[in-house]
C-alpha cells in the first residue's frame, strides 16, 4: 500500500488543529480518517518541505514558485535552502547519470554543431567558480498598482550563491561562431504545463556579447555541490546580472542565432517593458516594448527582520545586500525619517563581477515610537533607487523601489 504523504495526512493533534482552523461545521466529522488534512488546507507547502525549503513562501504550485523572506537572505552566500524557486513548467525527473547528460549546440550562426556531455565539458574546458546574483525580473511585482498579472513576488526572488562550471565563451569558440551571431537561445528539459510534447515551457536567450562574457557559465555545481534538482540539475546556464529567466535550467540545447532569439517567453509582453514611460494601467503595443537586459540597482535589508522591537538608545545592527545588475554599487544610504534625510553607510566590493555587495552599520533611536528604515543604493553611473515605485509596466517588472522595514522603539525605563 502507498504510504500517505504529509500533503494529505498529519499527526492526530496537528490534523485536528487544521480542521478547527476552518471555523466551519463539518457534518460528517465522525467519518474523517485519523490524521486526514482538509483539502482546503492541504496546499503544496509540503513540496517546499520535501525540497528542503520549509521557510520559503509559496506563491504558486503549478508551476511551483516560492520566495524567500528578506530576513532569511542574510547569508553572504545564499544557501540552497534559502534560494527562491522560479519555474515556468514541470521539472524533469533527475538524470540517471548526470555525467552523460547531453547538451546540443547548433543554430544558424554555428559553424560546427556538436553535442557535449557534462563529462566532456569538465574534461575539455577549464572549470571556474564565481558568485553570481540571479533575480527574477518580476521581483517586487506585488507592489504595482494597477495590479500586474503573474506571481506576486515581494522582495525574495533574489539569490547569490556560488556557481561552478565552464565558460560559455570557451564552448562557443570551439563551435565556431560566425560573424552573423546575434543571440544565444536555450532549450530545456522542463515540460510545458499543458503536457504538449512539442511546446517548450520557456526558451529565452541572451545577446552574443553577454554570452561571451567570462562570467557567463554552463554550471553543474552550486555552493560546491551538484546543483539541486529544483535549481536546474544537472546543467544550467548562469548569466548573472540579467533577469533570472535567461539562466535556463535543465539545459539540453544552445542555439547560436543570427537574429534575436524567438523562443517561448521571448516575445512581448514577456520580460519586456515599455520602451518609453507609460501611464499606470495603459495598454502598450507589443512593438513598443523592449527586452529587459541588465537588472536595475537595488538593495535589501536582511537584518533585523521587519517588525522587531528595540529599546530607546540601544545600538541596533542593520545589514543587507546591494546589487546593480551588470553595474557596480558605489554608494549605500539609509533613512529613518521616510526619506527626508539619508545617512551614508559603507558597502563592500563584490567578490567578483555580478556578485552582490554587503552593507552594515549601527543605528540608535532617541525617542520611542514607530520607525521605518529605508535602504537606497546608487550605482557607478549615478543612478539611485527610487524612494517609491518606479514606472508602471504591464507585467510588473523591475521594481527597484527602496526596501523598507518597520522598527518599534520602546522605552524600557
PDB file of C-alpha atoms in Angstrom, residues 28-34:
ATOM      1  CA  UNK A  28     -19.618  14.137   8.803  1.00  0.00           C
ATOM      2  CA  UNK A  29     -16.766  14.765  11.193  1.00  0.00           C
ATOM      3  CA  UNK A  30     -17.130  11.313  12.776  1.00  0.00           C
ATOM      4  CA  UNK A  31     -16.185   9.769   9.417  1.00  0.00           C
ATOM      5  CA  UNK A  32     -12.893  11.635   8.974  1.00  0.00           C
ATOM      6  CA  UNK A  33      -9.938   9.193   8.711  1.00  0.00           C
ATOM      7  CA  UNK A  34      -7.417   9.655  11.506  1.00  0.00           C
TER       8      UNK A  34
END
